Amino acid sequence: MTTPTPPTSRQHYQDDDEISLVDLAKVLIKRWKTLLFTFLLVVGGVIAYALLQERTYQYVSIYQVAERAAGEGELAGLENPNSVIAKINNLYLGPVTRELHDSEGLERLPFEVSAGNPTNTLLVRIGSEASERHAELVSQMHERLLERVIEDQQALYERSRERLEQQLAGTEQALSAAQESGGQSELVAIHLERITEMESRLAQLNQGHVVQVAVRSLEPTGTSRTLIVAIGLVLGAMLALMAAFFAHFASLVRASLSEEQADS
């Protein structure tokens, strides 16, 4: 007589898995109201948050620093853009902020101001992230900062131009004296070459100028509403499952307590 072979452990685990999956499905079916209510509550809250969230934009002002000849047809800044940025952060930003506090009656500005230099350029970039209702305040802040930058750059430009003009006038006088005294042609040629160089440097001396003031970005900054809603859907599904299983667990606990009280 053949002894029946006991079921393998693998079959035993498979049966347990099947039962567990069936039980899980039963729980979800029984608790479908809790599941649906939790999902709709979470997703509705997330959608409301996404719609009510104030959209912010990036506002950017750009200033081109004053330029001078740097040799071989290249131009360099009369002042390094990083030096201009240091002045904005350490000299201009504090006083301008206090001016706006006093004029607008604010305790603090509803936005931050940052200054930077785009790589390989002579540009100074001033940026702020703010909502549309604060756009005018951002514009005032940027304009006042730019006014101080312009004033400082203009003074630097005028000093540089005055110095070059004085050097040019002195060289022209030296040339006239050499020509009147019948000086050597080599000396006259040196003066002529120097005059040409001075005139070229004067021609390539350019004032700084504002490129744009508080121009708003086309797209809002921060997390998009679509992404927020997508995250809400995933979160709603997870919390709905957790709520359904927790409700089922709570009902089992209550039933067990009721049985113990009845037995006692």
Coordinates of C-alpha atoms in Angstrom, one line a residue:
M1 CA 0.0 0.0 0.0
T2 CA 1.5 3.3 -1.1
T3 CA 1.7 6.1 1.5
P4 CA 0.4 9.4 0.1
T5 CA 3.0 12.0 -0.3
P6 CA 2.5 15.1 1.9
P7 CA 2.2 18.4 0.1
T8 CA 5.4 20.2 -0.4
S9 CA 6.3 23.3 1.4
R10 CA 6.2 25.2 -1.9
Q11 CA 2.6 24.2 -2.4
H12 CA 1.8 25.2 1.2
Y13 CA 3.2 28.7 0.7
Q14 CA 1.3 29.1 -2.6
D15 CA -2.0 28.2 -0.9
D16 CA -1.3 30.7 1.9
D17 CA -0.5 33.4 -0.7
E18 CA -3.7 32.6 -2.6
I19 CA -5.8 32.8 0.6
S20 CA -4.0 36.1 1.6
L21 CA -4.8 37.7 -1.7
V22 CA -8.4 36.6 -1.5
D23 CA -8.7 38.0 2.0
L24 CA -7.1 41.3 0.9
A25 CA -9.6 41.5 -2.0
K26 CA -12.5 40.8 0.4
V27 CA -11.3 43.6 2.7
L28 CA -11.2 46.1 -0.1
I29 CA -14.6 45.1 -1.3
K30 CA -16.1 45.3 2.1
R31 CA -14.5 48.7 2.9
W32 CA -15.1 50.2 -0.5
K33 CA -16.8 53.2 1.0
T34 CA -13.9 54.0 3.3
L35 CA -11.6 53.4 0.3
L36 CA -13.5 55.8 -1.9
F37 CA -14.1 58.5 0.7
T38 CA -10.4 58.6 1.7
F39 CA -9.3 58.8 -1.9
L40 CA -11.7 61.6 -2.8
L41 CA -10.9 63.5 0.4
V42 CA -7.1 63.4 -0.2
V43 CA -7.3 64.1 -4.0
G44 CA -9.9 66.9 -3.5
G45 CA -7.6 68.5 -0.9
V46 CA -4.6 68.4 -3.1
I47 CA -6.5 69.8 -6.1
A48 CA -7.8 72.6 -3.9
Y49 CA -4.3 73.3 -2.7
A50 CA -2.9 73.3 -6.3
L51 CA -5.7 75.8 -7.5
L52 CA -5.3 78.1 -4.5
Q53 CA -1.5 78.1 -4.5
E54 CA -0.2 81.5 -5.5
R55 CA 1.9 81.3 -8.7
T56 CA 5.3 82.9 -8.6
Y57 CA 7.4 84.1 -11.5
Q58 CA 11.1 85.0 -11.9
Y59 CA 11.7 88.7 -12.5
V60 CA 15.1 89.5 -14.1
S61 CA 16.9 92.8 -14.7
I62 CA 20.2 93.0 -16.7
Y63 CA 22.9 95.6 -16.8
Q64 CA 25.8 95.8 -19.2
V65 CA 28.8 97.2 -17.5
A66 CA 30.9 100.0 -19.1
E67 CA 33.5 98.7 -21.5
R68 CA 37.1 99.6 -22.5
A69 CA 39.5 98.3 -25.1
A70 CA 41.5 95.2 -23.9
G71 CA 43.8 94.8 -26.9
E72 CA 43.5 93.0 -30.2
G73 CA 39.9 94.2 -30.8
E74 CA 38.6 92.7 -27.5
L75 CA 36.6 94.6 -24.9
A76 CA 36.8 94.3 -21.1
G77 CA 34.8 95.9 -18.3
L78 CA 35.9 99.1 -16.8
E79 CA 35.0 97.3 -13.6
N80 CA 34.8 93.5 -13.1
P81 CA 31.1 92.4 -13.0
N82 CA 31.8 90.5 -9.8
S83 CA 32.9 93.8 -8.2
V84 CA 29.6 95.4 -9.2
I85 CA 27.8 92.4 -7.7
A86 CA 29.7 92.8 -4.5
K87 CA 28.7 96.5 -4.3
I88 CA 25.0 95.5 -4.9
N89 CA 25.0 93.0 -2.1
N90 CA 27.1 95.0 0.4
L91 CA 26.5 98.7 -0.4
Y92 CA 23.2 99.1 -2.3
L93 CA 20.8 96.3 -1.2
G94 CA 20.5 97.3 2.5
P95 CA 19.8 101.0 2.0
V96 CA 17.4 100.4 -0.9
T97 CA 15.5 97.7 1.2
R98 CA 15.1 100.2 4.0
E99 CA 13.8 102.8 1.6
L100 CA 11.1 100.5 0.4
H101 CA 10.3 99.5 3.9
D102 CA 9.7 103.1 4.8
S103 CA 7.9 104.1 1.6
E104 CA 5.6 101.1 1.4
G105 CA 5.1 100.5 5.2
L106 CA 6.5 97.0 5.1
E107 CA 8.2 95.0 7.8
R108 CA 10.0 92.8 5.3
L109 CA 10.1 92.3 1.6
P110 CA 7.9 89.5 0.3
F111 CA 10.7 88.3 -2.0
E112 CA 14.5 87.9 -2.1
V113 CA 17.0 89.7 -4.4
S114 CA 20.0 87.9 -5.9
A115 CA 22.7 89.3 -8.2
G116 CA 25.0 87.3 -10.5
N117 CA 27.2 87.3 -13.6
P118 CA 26.3 85.0 -16.5
T119 CA 29.4 83.1 -17.5
N120 CA 31.8 84.8 -20.0
T121 CA 29.8 88.0 -20.2
L122 CA 30.0 91.6 -18.9
L123 CA 26.4 91.4 -17.7
V124 CA 25.1 91.8 -14.2
R125 CA 21.9 89.9 -13.6
I126 CA 19.5 90.9 -10.8
G127 CA 16.8 88.4 -10.1
S128 CA 13.8 88.0 -7.8
E129 CA 11.1 85.4 -7.4
A130 CA 7.7 86.8 -6.6
S131 CA 4.0 86.6 -7.3
E132 CA 2.3 88.9 -9.8
R133 CA 0.7 91.1 -7.1
H134 CA 4.2 92.0 -6.0
A135 CA 5.5 92.7 -9.5
E136 CA 5.4 96.5 -9.1
L137 CA 7.4 96.3 -5.8
V138 CA 10.0 94.1 -7.5
S139 CA 10.2 96.6 -10.3
Q140 CA 10.8 99.4 -7.8
M141 CA 13.5 97.4 -6.0
H142 CA 15.4 96.6 -9.3
E143 CA 15.1 100.2 -10.6
R144 CA 16.6 101.7 -7.4
L145 CA 19.4 99.2 -7.4
L146 CA 20.1 99.9 -11.1
E147 CA 20.1 103.7 -10.4
R148 CA 22.9 103.2 -8.0
V149 CA 24.8 100.9 -10.3
I150 CA 24.4 103.4 -13.2
E151 CA 25.6 106.3 -11.0
D152 CA 28.7 104.5 -10.0
Q153 CA 29.4 103.2 -13.5
Q154 CA 28.9 106.7 -15.0
A155 CA 31.4 108.2 -12.7
L156 CA 33.9 105.5 -13.5
Y157 CA 33.3 106.0 -17.3
E158 CA 33.7 109.8 -17.0
R159 CA 37.0 109.5 -15.0
S160 CA 38.4 107.0 -17.6
R161 CA 37.4 109.2 -20.5
E162 CA 38.8 112.3 -18.9
R163 CA 42.1 110.5 -18.3
L164 CA 42.3 109.3 -21.9
E165 CA 41.5 112.8 -23.2
Q166 CA 44.2 114.4 -21.1
Q167 CA 46.7 111.8 -22.3
L168 CA 45.6 112.4 -25.9
A169 CA 46.0 116.2 -25.5
G170 CA 49.4 115.8 -24.0
T171 CA 50.6 113.6 -26.8
E172 CA 49.2 116.0 -29.4
Q173 CA 51.1 118.8 -27.8
A174 CA 54.3 116.7 -27.8
L175 CA 53.8 116.0 -31.5
S176 CA 53.3 119.6 -32.4
A177 CA 56.4 120.6 -30.5
A178 CA 58.4 117.8 -32.2
Q179 CA 57.2 118.9 -35.6
E180 CA 57.9 122.6 -35.0
S181 CA 61.4 121.9 -33.8
G182 CA 62.1 119.7 -36.8
G183 CA 62.6 116.7 -34.6
Q184 CA 63.5 113.2 -35.7
S185 CA 61.0 111.4 -37.9
E186 CA 61.1 108.4 -35.5
L187 CA 59.9 110.6 -32.6
V188 CA 57.1 112.0 -34.7
A189 CA 56.1 108.5 -35.8
I190 CA 56.0 107.4 -32.1
H191 CA 53.7 110.3 -31.2
L192 CA 51.5 109.6 -34.2
E193 CA 51.2 106.0 -33.2
R194 CA 50.4 106.9 -29.7
I195 CA 47.7 109.4 -30.8
T196 CA 46.1 106.7 -33.0
E197 CA 46.1 104.3 -30.0
M198 CA 44.5 106.9 -27.7
E199 CA 41.8 107.7 -30.3
S200 CA 41.1 104.0 -30.7
R201 CA 40.8 103.5 -27.0
L202 CA 38.5 106.5 -26.7
A203 CA 36.3 105.2 -29.5
Q204 CA 36.0 101.8 -27.8
L205 CA 35.2 103.3 -24.4
N206 CA 31.5 102.5 -23.9
Q207 CA 29.1 103.6 -21.2
G208 CA 27.2 100.9 -19.3
H209 CA 23.5 100.6 -20.0
V210 CA 20.4 98.8 -18.7
V211 CA 19.3 96.0 -21.0
Q212 CA 16.1 95.1 -19.2
V213 CA 14.2 95.9 -16.0
A214 CA 12.2 93.3 -14.0
V215 CA 11.2 91.3 -17.0
R216 CA 8.8 88.4 -15.9
S217 CA 9.5 84.8 -17.0
L218 CA 7.1 83.2 -19.4
E219 CA 6.5 80.2 -17.2
P220 CA 5.8 80.2 -13.4
T221 CA 8.5 78.9 -11.1
G222 CA 8.2 76.1 -8.5
T223 CA 6.3 72.8 -8.7
S224 CA 3.7 72.8 -11.5
R225 CA 0.0 72.2 -10.7
T226 CA 0.0 69.1 -12.9
L227 CA 2.8 67.5 -10.9
I228 CA 1.0 68.4 -7.6
V229 CA -2.2 66.7 -8.8
A230 CA -0.3 63.6 -10.0
I231 CA 1.4 63.3 -6.6
G232 CA -2.0 63.8 -4.9
L233 CA -3.5 60.9 -6.9
V234 CA -0.7 58.6 -5.8
L235 CA -0.9 59.7 -2.2
G236 CA -4.6 59.4 -2.2
A237 CA -4.5 55.8 -3.5
M238 CA -1.9 54.9 -0.8
L239 CA -3.8 56.5 2.0
A240 CA -7.1 55.0 0.8
L241 CA -5.6 51.5 1.0
M242 CA -4.2 52.2 4.4
A243 CA -7.5 53.6 5.7
A244 CA -9.4 50.5 4.4
F245 CA -7.1 48.0 6.1
F246 CA -7.0 50.1 9.3
A247 CA -10.8 50.2 9.4
H248 CA -11.0 46.5 8.9
F249 CA -8.4 45.9 11.6
A250 CA -10.4 48.2 14.0
S251 CA -13.6 46.2 13.3
L252 CA -11.8 42.9 14.1
V253 CA -10.5 44.4 17.4
R254 CA -14.0 45.5 18.4
A255 CA -15.4 42.1 17.5
S256 CA -12.8 40.4 19.6
L257 CA -13.4 42.6 22.6
S258 CA -17.1 42.1 22.3
E259 CA -16.6 38.3 22.4
E260 CA -14.4 38.5 25.4
Q261 CA -16.9 40.6 27.2
A262 CA -19.7 38.2 26.3
D263 CA -17.7 35.2 27.6
S264 CA -16.9 36.9 30.8

